[in-house]
Coordinates of C-alpha atoms in Angstrom, one line a residue:
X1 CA 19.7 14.1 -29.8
X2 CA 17.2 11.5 -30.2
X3 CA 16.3 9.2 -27.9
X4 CA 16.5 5.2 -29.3
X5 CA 13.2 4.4 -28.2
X6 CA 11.8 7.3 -31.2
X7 CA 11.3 7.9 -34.5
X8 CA 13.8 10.4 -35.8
X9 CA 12.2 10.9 -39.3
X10 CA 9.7 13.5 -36.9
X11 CA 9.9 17.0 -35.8
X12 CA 11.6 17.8 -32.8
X13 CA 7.8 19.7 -32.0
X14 CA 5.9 16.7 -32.8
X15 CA 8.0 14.7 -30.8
X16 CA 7.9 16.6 -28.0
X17 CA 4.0 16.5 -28.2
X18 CA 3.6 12.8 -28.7
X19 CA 6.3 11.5 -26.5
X20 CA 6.9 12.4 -22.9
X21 CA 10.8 10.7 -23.2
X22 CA 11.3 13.0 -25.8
X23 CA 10.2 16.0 -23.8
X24 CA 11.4 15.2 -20.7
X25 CA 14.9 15.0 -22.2
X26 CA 14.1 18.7 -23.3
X27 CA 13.0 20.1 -20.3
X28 CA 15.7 18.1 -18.0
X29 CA 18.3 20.3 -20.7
X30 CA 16.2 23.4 -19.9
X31 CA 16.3 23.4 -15.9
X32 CA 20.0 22.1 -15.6
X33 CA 21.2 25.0 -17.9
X34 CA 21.8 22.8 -20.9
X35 CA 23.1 19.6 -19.3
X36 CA 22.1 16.8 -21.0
X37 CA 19.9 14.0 -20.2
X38 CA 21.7 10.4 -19.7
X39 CA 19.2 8.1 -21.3
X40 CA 18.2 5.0 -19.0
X41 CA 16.0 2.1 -18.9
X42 CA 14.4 3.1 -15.8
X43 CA 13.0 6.4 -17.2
X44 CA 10.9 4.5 -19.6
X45 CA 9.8 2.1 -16.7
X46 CA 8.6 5.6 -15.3
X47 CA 6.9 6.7 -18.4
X48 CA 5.3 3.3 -19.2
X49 CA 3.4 3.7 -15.6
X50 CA 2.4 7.4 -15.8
X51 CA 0.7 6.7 -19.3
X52 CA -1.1 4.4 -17.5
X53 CA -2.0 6.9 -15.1
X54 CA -3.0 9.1 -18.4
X55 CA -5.2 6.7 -19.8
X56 CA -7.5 6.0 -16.8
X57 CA -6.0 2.5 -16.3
X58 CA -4.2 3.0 -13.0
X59 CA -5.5 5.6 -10.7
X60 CA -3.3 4.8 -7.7
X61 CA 0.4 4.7 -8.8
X62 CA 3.2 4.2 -6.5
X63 CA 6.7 4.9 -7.3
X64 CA 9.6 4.1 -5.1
X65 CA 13.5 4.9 -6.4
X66 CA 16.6 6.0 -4.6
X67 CA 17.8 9.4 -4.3
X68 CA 19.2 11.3 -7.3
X69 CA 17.4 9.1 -10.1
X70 CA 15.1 12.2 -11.9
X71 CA 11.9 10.6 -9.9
X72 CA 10.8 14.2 -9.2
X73 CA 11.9 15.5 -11.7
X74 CA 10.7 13.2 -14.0
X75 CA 6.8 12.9 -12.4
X76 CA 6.4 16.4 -10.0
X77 CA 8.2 18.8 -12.6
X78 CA 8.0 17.3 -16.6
X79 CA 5.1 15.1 -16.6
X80 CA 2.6 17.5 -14.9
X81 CA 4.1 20.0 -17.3
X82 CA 3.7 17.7 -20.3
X83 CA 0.2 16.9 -19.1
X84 CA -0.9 20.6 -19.3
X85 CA 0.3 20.9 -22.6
X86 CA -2.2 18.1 -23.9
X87 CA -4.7 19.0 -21.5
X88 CA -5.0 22.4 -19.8
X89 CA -7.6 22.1 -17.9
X90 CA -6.3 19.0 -15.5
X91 CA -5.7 20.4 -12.3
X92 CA -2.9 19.1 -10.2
X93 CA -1.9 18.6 -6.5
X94 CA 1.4 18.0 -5.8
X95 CA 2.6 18.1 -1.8
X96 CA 5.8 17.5 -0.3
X97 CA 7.2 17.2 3.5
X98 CA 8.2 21.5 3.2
X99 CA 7.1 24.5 1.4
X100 CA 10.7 25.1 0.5
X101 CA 10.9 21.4 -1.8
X102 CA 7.4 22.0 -3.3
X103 CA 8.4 25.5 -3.9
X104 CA 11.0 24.6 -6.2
X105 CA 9.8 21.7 -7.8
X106 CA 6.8 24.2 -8.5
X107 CA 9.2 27.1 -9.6
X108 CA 11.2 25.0 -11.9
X109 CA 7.7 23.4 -13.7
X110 CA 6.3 26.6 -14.0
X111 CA 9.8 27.8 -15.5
X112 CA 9.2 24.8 -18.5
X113 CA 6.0 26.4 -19.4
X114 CA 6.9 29.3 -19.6
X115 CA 10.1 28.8 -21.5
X116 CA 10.0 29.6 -25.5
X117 CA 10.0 26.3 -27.0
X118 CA 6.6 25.0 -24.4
X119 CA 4.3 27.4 -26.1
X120 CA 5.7 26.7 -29.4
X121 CA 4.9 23.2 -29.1
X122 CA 2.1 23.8 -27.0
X123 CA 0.2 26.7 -27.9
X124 CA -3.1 25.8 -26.3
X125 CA -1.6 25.7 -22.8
X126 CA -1.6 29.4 -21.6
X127 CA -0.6 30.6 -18.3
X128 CA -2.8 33.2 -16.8
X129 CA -1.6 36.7 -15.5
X130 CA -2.4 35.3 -12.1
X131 CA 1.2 33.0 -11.8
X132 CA 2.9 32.3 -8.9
X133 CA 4.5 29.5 -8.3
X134 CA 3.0 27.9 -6.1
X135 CA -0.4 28.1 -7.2
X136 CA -0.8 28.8 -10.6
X137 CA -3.1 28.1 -13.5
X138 CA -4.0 28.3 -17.2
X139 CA -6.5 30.1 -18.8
X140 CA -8.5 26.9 -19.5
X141 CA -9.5 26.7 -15.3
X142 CA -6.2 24.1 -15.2
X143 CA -3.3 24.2 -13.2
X144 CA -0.5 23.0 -10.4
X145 CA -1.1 24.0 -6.4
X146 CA 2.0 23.2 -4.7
X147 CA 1.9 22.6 -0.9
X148 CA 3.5 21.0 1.9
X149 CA 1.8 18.3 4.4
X150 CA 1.5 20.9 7.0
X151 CA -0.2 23.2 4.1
X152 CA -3.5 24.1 3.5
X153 CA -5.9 22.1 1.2
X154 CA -9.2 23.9 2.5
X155 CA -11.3 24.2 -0.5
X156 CA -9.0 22.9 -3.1
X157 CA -9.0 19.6 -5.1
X158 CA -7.2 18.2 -7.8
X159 CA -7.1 15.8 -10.4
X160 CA -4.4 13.9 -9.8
X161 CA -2.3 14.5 -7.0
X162 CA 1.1 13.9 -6.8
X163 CA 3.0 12.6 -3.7
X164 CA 6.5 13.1 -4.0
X165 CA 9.1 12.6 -0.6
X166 CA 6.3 13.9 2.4
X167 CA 8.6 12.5 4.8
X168 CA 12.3 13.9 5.4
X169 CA 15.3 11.4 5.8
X170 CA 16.2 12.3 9.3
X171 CA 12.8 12.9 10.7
X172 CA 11.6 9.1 9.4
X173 CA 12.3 7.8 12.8
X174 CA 10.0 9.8 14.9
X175 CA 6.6 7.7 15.4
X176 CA 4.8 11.1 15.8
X177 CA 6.0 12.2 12.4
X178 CA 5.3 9.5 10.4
X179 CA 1.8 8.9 12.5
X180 CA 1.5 12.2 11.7
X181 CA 1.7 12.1 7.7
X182 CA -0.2 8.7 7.3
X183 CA -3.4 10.4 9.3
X184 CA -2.8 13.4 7.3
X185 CA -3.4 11.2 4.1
X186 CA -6.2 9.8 5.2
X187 CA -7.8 12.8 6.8
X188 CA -7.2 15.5 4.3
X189 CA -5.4 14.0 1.6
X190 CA -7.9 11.0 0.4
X191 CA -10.7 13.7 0.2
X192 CA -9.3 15.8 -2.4
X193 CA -9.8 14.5 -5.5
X194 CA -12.5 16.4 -7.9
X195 CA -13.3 12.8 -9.0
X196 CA -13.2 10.1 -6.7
X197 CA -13.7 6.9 -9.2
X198 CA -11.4 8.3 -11.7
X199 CA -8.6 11.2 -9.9
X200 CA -5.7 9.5 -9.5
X201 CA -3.0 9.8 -6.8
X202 CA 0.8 9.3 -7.7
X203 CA 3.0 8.9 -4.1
X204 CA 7.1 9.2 -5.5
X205 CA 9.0 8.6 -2.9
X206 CA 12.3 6.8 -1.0
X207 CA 11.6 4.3 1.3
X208 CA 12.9 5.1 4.8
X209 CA 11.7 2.8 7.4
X210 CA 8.6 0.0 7.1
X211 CA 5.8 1.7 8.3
X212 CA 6.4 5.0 6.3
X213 CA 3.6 6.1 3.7
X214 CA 4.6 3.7 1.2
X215 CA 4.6 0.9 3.8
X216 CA 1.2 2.0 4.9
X217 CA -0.3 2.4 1.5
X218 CA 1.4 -0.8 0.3
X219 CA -0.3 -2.5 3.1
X220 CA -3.7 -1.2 2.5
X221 CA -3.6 -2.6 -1.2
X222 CA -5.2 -1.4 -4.5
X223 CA -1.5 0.6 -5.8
X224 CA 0.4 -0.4 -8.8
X225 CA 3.9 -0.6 -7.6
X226 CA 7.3 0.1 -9.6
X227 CA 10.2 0.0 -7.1
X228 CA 13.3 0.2 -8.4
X229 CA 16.1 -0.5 -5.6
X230 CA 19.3 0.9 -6.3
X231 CA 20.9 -2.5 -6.4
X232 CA 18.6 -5.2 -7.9
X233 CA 17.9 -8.0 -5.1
X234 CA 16.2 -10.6 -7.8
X235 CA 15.9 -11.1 -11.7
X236 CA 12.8 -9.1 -13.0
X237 CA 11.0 -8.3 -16.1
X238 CA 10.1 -4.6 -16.1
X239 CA 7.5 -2.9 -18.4
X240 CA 8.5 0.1 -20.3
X241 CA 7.3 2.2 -23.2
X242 CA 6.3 0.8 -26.4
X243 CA 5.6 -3.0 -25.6
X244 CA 9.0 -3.6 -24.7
X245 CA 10.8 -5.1 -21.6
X246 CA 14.0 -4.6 -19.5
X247 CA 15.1 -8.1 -17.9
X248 CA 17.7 -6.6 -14.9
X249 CA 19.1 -9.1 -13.0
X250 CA 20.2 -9.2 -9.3
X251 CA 23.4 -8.0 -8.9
X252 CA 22.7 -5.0 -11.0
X253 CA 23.0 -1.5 -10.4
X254 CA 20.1 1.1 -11.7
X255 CA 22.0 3.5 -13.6
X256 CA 25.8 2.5 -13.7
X257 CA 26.1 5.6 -15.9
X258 CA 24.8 7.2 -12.9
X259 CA 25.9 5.0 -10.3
X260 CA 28.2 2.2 -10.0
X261 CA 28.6 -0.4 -7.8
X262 CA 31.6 0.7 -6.9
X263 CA 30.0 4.3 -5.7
X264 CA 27.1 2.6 -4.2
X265 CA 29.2 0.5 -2.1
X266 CA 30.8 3.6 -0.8
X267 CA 27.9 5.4 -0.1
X268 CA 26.5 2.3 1.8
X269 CA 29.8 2.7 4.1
X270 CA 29.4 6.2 4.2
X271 CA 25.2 6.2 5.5
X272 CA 25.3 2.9 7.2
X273 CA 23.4 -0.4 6.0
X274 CA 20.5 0.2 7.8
X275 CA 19.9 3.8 6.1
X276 CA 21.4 2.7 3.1
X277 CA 18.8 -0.6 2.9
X278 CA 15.7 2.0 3.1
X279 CA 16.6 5.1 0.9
X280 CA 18.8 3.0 -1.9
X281 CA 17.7 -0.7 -1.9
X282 CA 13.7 0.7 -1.1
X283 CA 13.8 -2.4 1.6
X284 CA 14.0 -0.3 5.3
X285 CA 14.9 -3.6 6.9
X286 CA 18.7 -4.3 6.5
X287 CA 19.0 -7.6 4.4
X288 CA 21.4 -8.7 7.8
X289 CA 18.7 -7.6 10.1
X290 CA 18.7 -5.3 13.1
X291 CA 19.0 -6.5 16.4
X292 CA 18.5 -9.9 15.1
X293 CA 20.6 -10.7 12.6
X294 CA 19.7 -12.8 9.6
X295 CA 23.1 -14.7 9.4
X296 CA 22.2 -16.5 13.8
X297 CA 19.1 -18.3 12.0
X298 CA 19.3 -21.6 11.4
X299 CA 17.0 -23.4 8.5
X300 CA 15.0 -27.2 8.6
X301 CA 13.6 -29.2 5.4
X302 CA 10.4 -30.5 4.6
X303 CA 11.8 -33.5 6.3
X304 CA 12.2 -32.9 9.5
X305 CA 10.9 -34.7 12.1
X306 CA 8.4 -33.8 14.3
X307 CA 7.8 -36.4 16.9
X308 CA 10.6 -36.2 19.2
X309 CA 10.0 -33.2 21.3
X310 CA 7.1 -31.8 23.0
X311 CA 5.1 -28.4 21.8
X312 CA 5.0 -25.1 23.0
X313 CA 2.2 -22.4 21.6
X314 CA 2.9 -18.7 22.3
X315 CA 0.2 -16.2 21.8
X316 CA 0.1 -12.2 21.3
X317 CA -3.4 -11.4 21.9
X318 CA -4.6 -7.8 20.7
X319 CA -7.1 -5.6 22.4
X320 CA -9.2 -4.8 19.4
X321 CA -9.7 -5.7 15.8
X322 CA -9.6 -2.9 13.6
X323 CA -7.8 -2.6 9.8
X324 CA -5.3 -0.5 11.3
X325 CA -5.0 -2.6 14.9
X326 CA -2.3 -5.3 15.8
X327 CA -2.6 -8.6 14.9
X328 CA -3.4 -11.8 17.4
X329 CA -0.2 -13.9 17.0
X330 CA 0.6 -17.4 18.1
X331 CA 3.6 -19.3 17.3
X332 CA 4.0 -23.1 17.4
X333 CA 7.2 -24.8 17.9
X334 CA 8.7 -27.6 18.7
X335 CA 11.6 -27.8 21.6
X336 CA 14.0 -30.4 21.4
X337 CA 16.9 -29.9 24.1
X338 CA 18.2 -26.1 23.3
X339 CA 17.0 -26.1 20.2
X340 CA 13.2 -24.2 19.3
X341 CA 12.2 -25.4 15.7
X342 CA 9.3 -23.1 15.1
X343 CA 6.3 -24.9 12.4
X344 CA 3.4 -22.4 12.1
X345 CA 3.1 -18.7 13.2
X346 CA -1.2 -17.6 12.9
X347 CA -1.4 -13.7 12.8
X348 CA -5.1 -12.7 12.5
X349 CA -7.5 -10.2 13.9
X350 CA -9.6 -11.8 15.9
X351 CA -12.6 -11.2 18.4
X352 CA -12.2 -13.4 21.8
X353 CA -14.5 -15.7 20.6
X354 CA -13.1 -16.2 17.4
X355 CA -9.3 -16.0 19.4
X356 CA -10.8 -18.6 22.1
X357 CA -12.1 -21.1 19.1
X358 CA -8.4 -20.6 17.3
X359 CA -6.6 -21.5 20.3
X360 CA -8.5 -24.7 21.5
X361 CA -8.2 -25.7 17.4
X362 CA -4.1 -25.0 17.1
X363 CA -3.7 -26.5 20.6
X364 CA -5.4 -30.2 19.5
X365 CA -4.0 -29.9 16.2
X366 CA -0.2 -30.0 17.0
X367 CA -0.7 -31.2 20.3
X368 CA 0.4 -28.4 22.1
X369 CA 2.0 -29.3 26.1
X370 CA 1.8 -25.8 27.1
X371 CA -0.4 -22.7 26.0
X372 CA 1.5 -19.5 26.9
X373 CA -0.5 -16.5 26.9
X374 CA 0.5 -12.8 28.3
X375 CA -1.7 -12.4 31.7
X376 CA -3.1 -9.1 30.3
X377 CA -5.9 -7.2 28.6
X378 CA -7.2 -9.5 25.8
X379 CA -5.1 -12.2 27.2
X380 CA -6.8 -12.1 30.7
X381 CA -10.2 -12.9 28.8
X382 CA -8.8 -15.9 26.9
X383 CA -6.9 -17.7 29.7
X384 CA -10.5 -16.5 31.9
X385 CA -12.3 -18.6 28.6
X386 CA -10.2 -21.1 28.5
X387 CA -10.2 -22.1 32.3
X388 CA -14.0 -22.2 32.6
X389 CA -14.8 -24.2 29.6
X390 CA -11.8 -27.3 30.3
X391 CA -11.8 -27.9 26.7
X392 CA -10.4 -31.6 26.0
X393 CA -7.1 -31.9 24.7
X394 CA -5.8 -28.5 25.7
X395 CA -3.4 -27.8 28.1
X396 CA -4.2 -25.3 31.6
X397 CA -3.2 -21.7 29.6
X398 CA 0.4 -20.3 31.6
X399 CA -0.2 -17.5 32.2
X400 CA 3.1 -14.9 31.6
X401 CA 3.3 -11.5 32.6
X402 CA 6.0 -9.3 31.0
X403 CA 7.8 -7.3 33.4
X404 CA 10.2 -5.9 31.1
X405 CA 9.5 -3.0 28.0
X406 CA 9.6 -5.0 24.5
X407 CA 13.0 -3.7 23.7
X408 CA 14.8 -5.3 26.7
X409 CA 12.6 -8.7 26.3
X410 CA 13.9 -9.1 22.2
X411 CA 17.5 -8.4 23.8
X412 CA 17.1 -11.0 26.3
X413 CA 16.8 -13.3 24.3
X414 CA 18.7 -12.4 21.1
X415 CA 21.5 -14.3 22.4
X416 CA 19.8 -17.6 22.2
X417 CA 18.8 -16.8 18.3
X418 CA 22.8 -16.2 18.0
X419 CA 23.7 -19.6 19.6
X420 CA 21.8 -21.0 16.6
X421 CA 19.0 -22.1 18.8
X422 CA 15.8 -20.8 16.8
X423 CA 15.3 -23.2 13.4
X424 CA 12.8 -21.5 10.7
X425 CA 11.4 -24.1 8.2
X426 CA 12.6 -23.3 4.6
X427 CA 9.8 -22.6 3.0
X428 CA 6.4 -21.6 4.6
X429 CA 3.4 -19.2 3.7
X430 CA 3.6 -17.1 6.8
X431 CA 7.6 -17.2 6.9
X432 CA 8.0 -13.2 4.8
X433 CA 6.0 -11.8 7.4
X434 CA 7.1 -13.2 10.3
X435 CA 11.2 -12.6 9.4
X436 CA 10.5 -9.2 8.2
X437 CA 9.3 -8.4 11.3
X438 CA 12.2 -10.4 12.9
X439 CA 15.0 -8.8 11.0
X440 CA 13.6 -5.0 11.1
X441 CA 12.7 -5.2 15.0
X442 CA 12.6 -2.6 16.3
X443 CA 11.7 -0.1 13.3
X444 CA 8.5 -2.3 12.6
X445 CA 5.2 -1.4 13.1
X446 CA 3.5 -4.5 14.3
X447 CA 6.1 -6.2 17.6
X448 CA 2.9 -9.2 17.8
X449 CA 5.0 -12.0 16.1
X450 CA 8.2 -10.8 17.5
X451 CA 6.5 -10.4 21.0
X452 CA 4.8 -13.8 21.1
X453 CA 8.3 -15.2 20.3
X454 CA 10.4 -13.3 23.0
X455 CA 7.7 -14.8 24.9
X456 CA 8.5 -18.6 23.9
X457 CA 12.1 -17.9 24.1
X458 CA 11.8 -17.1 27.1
X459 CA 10.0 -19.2 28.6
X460 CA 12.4 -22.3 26.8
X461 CA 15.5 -20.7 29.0
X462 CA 13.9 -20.7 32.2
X463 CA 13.0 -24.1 31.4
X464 CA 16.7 -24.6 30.7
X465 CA 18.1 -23.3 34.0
X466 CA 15.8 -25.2 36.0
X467 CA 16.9 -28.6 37.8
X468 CA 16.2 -31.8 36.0
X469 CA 14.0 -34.4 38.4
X470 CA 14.8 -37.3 38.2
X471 CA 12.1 -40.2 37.1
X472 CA 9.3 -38.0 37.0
X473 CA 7.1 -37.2 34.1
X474 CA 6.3 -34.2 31.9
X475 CA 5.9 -31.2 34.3
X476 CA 3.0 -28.5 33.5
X477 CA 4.1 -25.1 34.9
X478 CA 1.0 -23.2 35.7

């Protein structure tokens, strides 16, 4: 069979040769004793990003697809086979959460190249006497290691190394786990390329909760990204082979061929949303939310109006400021009645002269009535700052001390977000952030916006309980 996307006037050998499609539909034929490869879109979206990765022009590629969809298979297994047929001396590095899935990823490349057809069409790429599986090489010094992220990598080094599911499904939710993986990728992993400006590392993978690898890496920056979600969420224009483009639009499965709708509705029921959101929409929080639900939040225009009301700002302070540190948070908002309309949410890393000179500025700028601010750590310093310089303009800082774990503070007050209380603006630059965190509490790694709001919400419903005096003025609570 040929594939649409190919020429069919050439040999099945030159094919093979020229175009990876071509010989992954070969070698998917060969290891699934002679099933036959369904053609789909996706595949090409694959290929189009791995020749990248061939021709020097992306050296940190990032691959996330649902289960089942030929991502290892496609990148782990045919493509580092493929790769050593053109060039057998590459060395590759590919690593998985357990000897056992690396093991047969390794045994079922290893099986390509040394099938009948491989050294006909690729008759340069020899395999030495020394071949096992796991380790094995060519006689041009190329070659595949296969390990597992509690393997060894003493010594060794690769080309391009190939990330492909580190993490198991049910172990995702362990901190110690996936704390464990991201400083093994740092540690060990980040090191092992022969060539630093030019190796390339590939991570293919599921996404299973926000602050796995791929949320880590994401974070950091510098990776081309194809995800593919199971059930597209938006319109998009995706690159494939050959100059061409596939428009899918939301609504749509991957691969109905594959998977309908119909099946991926089921298997949704069957895992739950939340599980289902990660590994099959490649979004670990639930498009409904967690604990907080996206359907309790209520929405304002641009024109709203601000002036009746009086402002509270909540701060989050961190201890330290590192890349991989929390965030200083403080949310503005607006109380009118029961009602919280929040306008601006800052999350920076800041130093506590930096975090003093932010709060006096917010404070003046929306007129803030009350500052609250956590009575520890960090937040000890600032309301310390802030009491011996007086600044003008900015409220005494309250100082709130949490006498509750995080978990039971969100709960507290989830029921006020329910009753329609908390109003998010349509449209803001820091609004992503701040309801991803929201919605995914608490499988999130950073709590600081969701903590400095708990705070606010709080502090609004004691507020509420409290008796109204009678012809008095604004009260400060100190």
């Amino acid at each position: 069979m040929i594939l649409p996307f190919e020429d069919p006037r050439a040999g099945t050998n030159a094919l093979t040769r020229r175009s990876f499609l071509f010989f992954l539909m070969r070698a998917f034929s060969y290891i699934s004793g002679g099933q036959q490869l369904v053609p789909n879109w996706h595949l090409s979206a694959m290929a189009y990003e791995l020749e990248q990765v061939r021709l020097g022009r992306s050296t940190r590629l990032l691959v996330n697809l649902p289960p089942r969809n030929l991502k290892s298979i496609t990148i782990s297994i045919a493509w580092v086979a493929w790769m050593l047929g053109l060039d057998p001396t590459k060395n590759f590095v590919c690593v998985s959460y357990s000897n056992e899935l690396s093991g047969k990823l390794a045994r079922d490349c290893l099986s390509i190249m040394q099938s009948d057809w491989y050294r006909e069409v690729f008759p340069g790429t020899v395999i030495s006497t020394r071949r096992k599986a796991m380790d094995f090489e060519t006689t041009r010094n190329g070659g595949r290691l296969a390990t597992s992220i509690t393997g060894t990598l003493t010594g060794r080094g690769g080309d391009i190394i190939i990330l492909d599911d580190v993490i198991k499904p049910d172990e995702a939710d362990s901190v110690v786990i996936r704390e464990n993986v991201n400083e093994w990728y740092h540690s060990t992993l980040a090191s092992r390329l022969n060539d630093k400006k030019s190796g390339a590392i590939i991570g293919v993978m599921q996404r299973l909760h926000q602050f796995d690898l791929s949320g880590m890496l994401l974070e950091a920056g510098g990776w081309n990204h194809l995800c593919l979600p199971a059930v597209a969420q938006i319109d998009e224009c995706i690159r494939l082979l050959g100059g061409k483009f596939h428009l899918r639009r939301a609504g749509e499965a991957l691969h109905p061929a594959h998977e309908s709708l119909e099946a991926l509705a089921r298997i949704c029921q069957e895992m739950g949303s939340e599980r289902y959101a990660g590994q099959y929409l490649q979004n670990p929080v639930p498009a409904d939310g967690n604990w907080i639900k996206a359907m309790w939040l209520r929405y304002y225009g641009p024109s709203f109006d601000t002036r009746d009301g009086y402002i509270i700002q909540s701060w989050d302070t961190a201890n330290k400021t590192g890349a991989n540190c929390a965030y200083s948070c403080c949310i503005t908002a607006l109380i009118r009645g029961n009602d919280i309309y929040i306008l601006h949410v800052l999350r920076e890393r800041l130093e506590i002269h930096d975090l003093r000179n932010r709060t006096i500025a917010l404070a003046r700028e929306y007129g803030a009535r009350d500052l609250l601010i956590e009575d520890m750590a960090s937040g000890q310093q600032l309301i310390q700052e802030l009491r011996r310089i007086s600044p003008s303009g900015v409220p005494v800082a309250i100082a709130e001390r949490a006498t509750t774990d995080k978990e039971s503070r969100v709960r507290g007050i989830a029921a006020m977000i329910e009753a329609g209380q908390l109003h998010l603006p349509h449209e803001a630059p820091w609004l992503p952030d701040f309801k991803s965190e929201l919605l995914g509490f608490p499988q999130t790694r950073y709590r600081d916006q969701v903590d400095a709001l708990s705070q606010l919400l709080a502090r609004v419903r004691s507020r509420q309980q409290e008796p109204v005096i009678q012809n008095e003025g604004p009260v400060l609570f100190y």
